[in-house]
Amino acid sequence: MKTNNSEGCALCNATWGEYWREIDGENMPFCCNICADIFQEMVRRVKENTGWDKIDYINLEGNYSKGRNCTATNGDRKYSYYFRTYSDGKFITFEER
Amino acid sequence: MTRCPVCLVQMNDTIARLSDHFYALQLKNNADHIMWLNRYIGKQRFGQDELELKFEKFFRTASLKEWIISNFVRKFYGDPPHMFILEMQHPKEYVLKGYAMEHHHFLKQWVRSCASIISNTDMEDVQAFEIENIVSEWYGAGDSRPSHHELLLRMGESLGVSRDAIYKSEPLPATKRAVEAWSMMSRDFTFVEGMAAMHSLELVASRNIRKYGATMGYFDPVILEDGSITEEAANFLGEGYNADVAHSETALDLIEKYSKEMRNTQDCQAVFLKSIEVFDDYLNARLERGMMLEDKQQ
């Protein structure tokens, strides 16, 4: 799985820290465990809502404060959604858009 | 002395050591310190020397009052403003319901913090300020001047949330964490740090906020008169809108005065920064509570 955040953390693109976690069989870079927790939960919700068994690519726009507008891609299928979390990673909102 | 704005540890040293503290902890992937760097210094990693320069620039100020206002506006009224403030412009019922329930827990802690500040100082101007604050926020001045808390309960009742339900509620986890942080900062730190932690937050509803660079106020004032919210909600918001101007400005002047005398400006900056982080989550808890009360939770 790839994201548009190619420089650093797969969720926020920060280059501080270096924390790795396996998500769906792929070792992915994060700046910290909280970003990894958020990303993992986001992937779980996307797969639950779509019924997909895999995600090829996720485009994430936004930030912690305003939330993130995202589009997940699986082959030629797309799923757009928005989510926002507390600073500890707990989800406040996750909705299809 | 310097204090870390994340873990609040006090270091018997300079800003350079604080910078080193962050640099070392980001190498250990410490989430809280990395998030702080991302939000206040920038997302792109640089070397230890450059980080030190960034820290010195970030904390350098001739006026603590102006520094607090500037950083508060940037965090809550920046581009875009906090989601709660956006929702407050023309609030739906669920927003005000969540506000009523979570803010009860905030105000209970608020007066405790005011009392802690009083107990931590001999300065009579500070004590008088905090006593007046406790009266207006919690006790009131007779039937003609109900307290801010009483007006909050009346707002809740007007929206169908009884005061019994509010009193019986437990704060949401984010509110609980924030309340615990404010309790600790006002009780265990110097009185001026306690004031910086608490009274800076009153800026959120200050009518002067646009003068300081915010693109909008706490709410669109037209809602006080256009009938879109209940009369009780208008009374609550209108009272706070006017009262908090004096509170926050006077408090910031006292914070500036005593932090200079006590030479603990950076400690005050640190607790202010910690306070606005938990306040950020607390404002989100108001929205989450509102969604729960309206059964809007996704």
PDB file of C-alpha atoms in Angstrom, chain A residues 84 92-93, chain B residues 83-84 86-88 90-101 155 159 161 284-297:
ATOM      1  CA  ARG A  84     -10.667  13.414  12.362  1.00  0.00           C
ATOM      2  CA  ILE A  92     -14.008  11.540  16.508  1.00  0.00           C
ATOM      3  CA  THR A  93     -15.440  11.305  13.006  1.00  0.00           C
TER       4      THR A  93
ATOM      5  CA  MET B  83     -13.798  22.780  14.274  1.00  0.00           C
ATOM      6  CA  PHE B  84     -15.752  23.710  17.409  1.00  0.00           C
ATOM      7  CA  LEU B  86     -16.546  26.794  13.023  1.00  0.00           C
ATOM      8  CA  GLU B  87     -19.569  24.906  14.373  1.00  0.00           C
ATOM      9  CA  MET B  88     -20.282  27.710  16.849  1.00  0.00           C
ATOM     10  CA  HIS B  90     -24.372  29.326  13.695  1.00  0.00           C
ATOM     11  CA  PRO B  91     -24.637  26.442  16.150  1.00  0.00           C
ATOM     12  CA  LYS B  92     -27.006  23.548  15.719  1.00  0.00           C
ATOM     13  CA  GLU B  93     -28.683  22.231  18.853  1.00  0.00           C
ATOM     14  CA  TYR B  94     -26.319  19.300  19.201  1.00  0.00           C
ATOM     15  CA  VAL B  95     -23.327  21.655  19.519  1.00  0.00           C
ATOM     16  CA  LEU B  96     -24.928  23.608  22.370  1.00  0.00           C
ATOM     17  CA  LYS B  97     -26.084  20.420  24.102  1.00  0.00           C
ATOM     18  CA  GLY B  98     -22.558  19.034  24.066  1.00  0.00           C
ATOM     19  CA  TYR B  99     -21.268  22.427  25.206  1.00  0.00           C
ATOM     20  CA  ALA B 100     -23.686  22.433  28.167  1.00  0.00           C
ATOM     21  CA  MET B 101     -22.693  18.983  29.412  1.00  0.00           C
ATOM     22  CA  MET B 155     -29.055  26.706  28.367  1.00  0.00           C
ATOM     23  CA  LEU B 159     -32.395  22.317  24.865  1.00  0.00           C
ATOM     24  CA  VAL B 161     -30.725  18.405  28.732  1.00  0.00           C
ATOM     25  CA  ASN B 284     -13.544  18.345  20.362  1.00  0.00           C
ATOM     26  CA  ALA B 285     -15.124  16.560  23.329  1.00  0.00           C
ATOM     27  CA  ARG B 286     -17.905  19.170  23.346  1.00  0.00           C
ATOM     28  CA  LEU B 287     -18.682  18.192  19.752  1.00  0.00           C
ATOM     29  CA  GLU B 288     -18.425  14.471  20.458  1.00  0.00           C
ATOM     30  CA  ARG B 289     -20.786  14.824  23.432  1.00  0.00           C
ATOM     31  CA  GLY B 290     -23.219  16.760  21.276  1.00  0.00           C
ATOM     32  CA  MET B 291     -23.154  13.993  18.662  1.00  0.00           C
ATOM     33  CA  MET B 292     -23.722  11.410  21.383  1.00  0.00           C
ATOM     34  CA  LEU B 293     -26.691  13.342  22.763  1.00  0.00           C
ATOM     35  CA  GLU B 294     -28.158  13.674  19.295  1.00  0.00           C
ATOM     36  CA  ASP B 295     -27.271  10.076  18.483  1.00  0.00           C
ATOM     37  CA  LYS B 296     -25.250  11.382  15.567  1.00  0.00           C
ATOM     38  CA  GLN B 297     -22.211   9.319  16.407  1.00  0.00           C
TER      39      GLN B 297
END
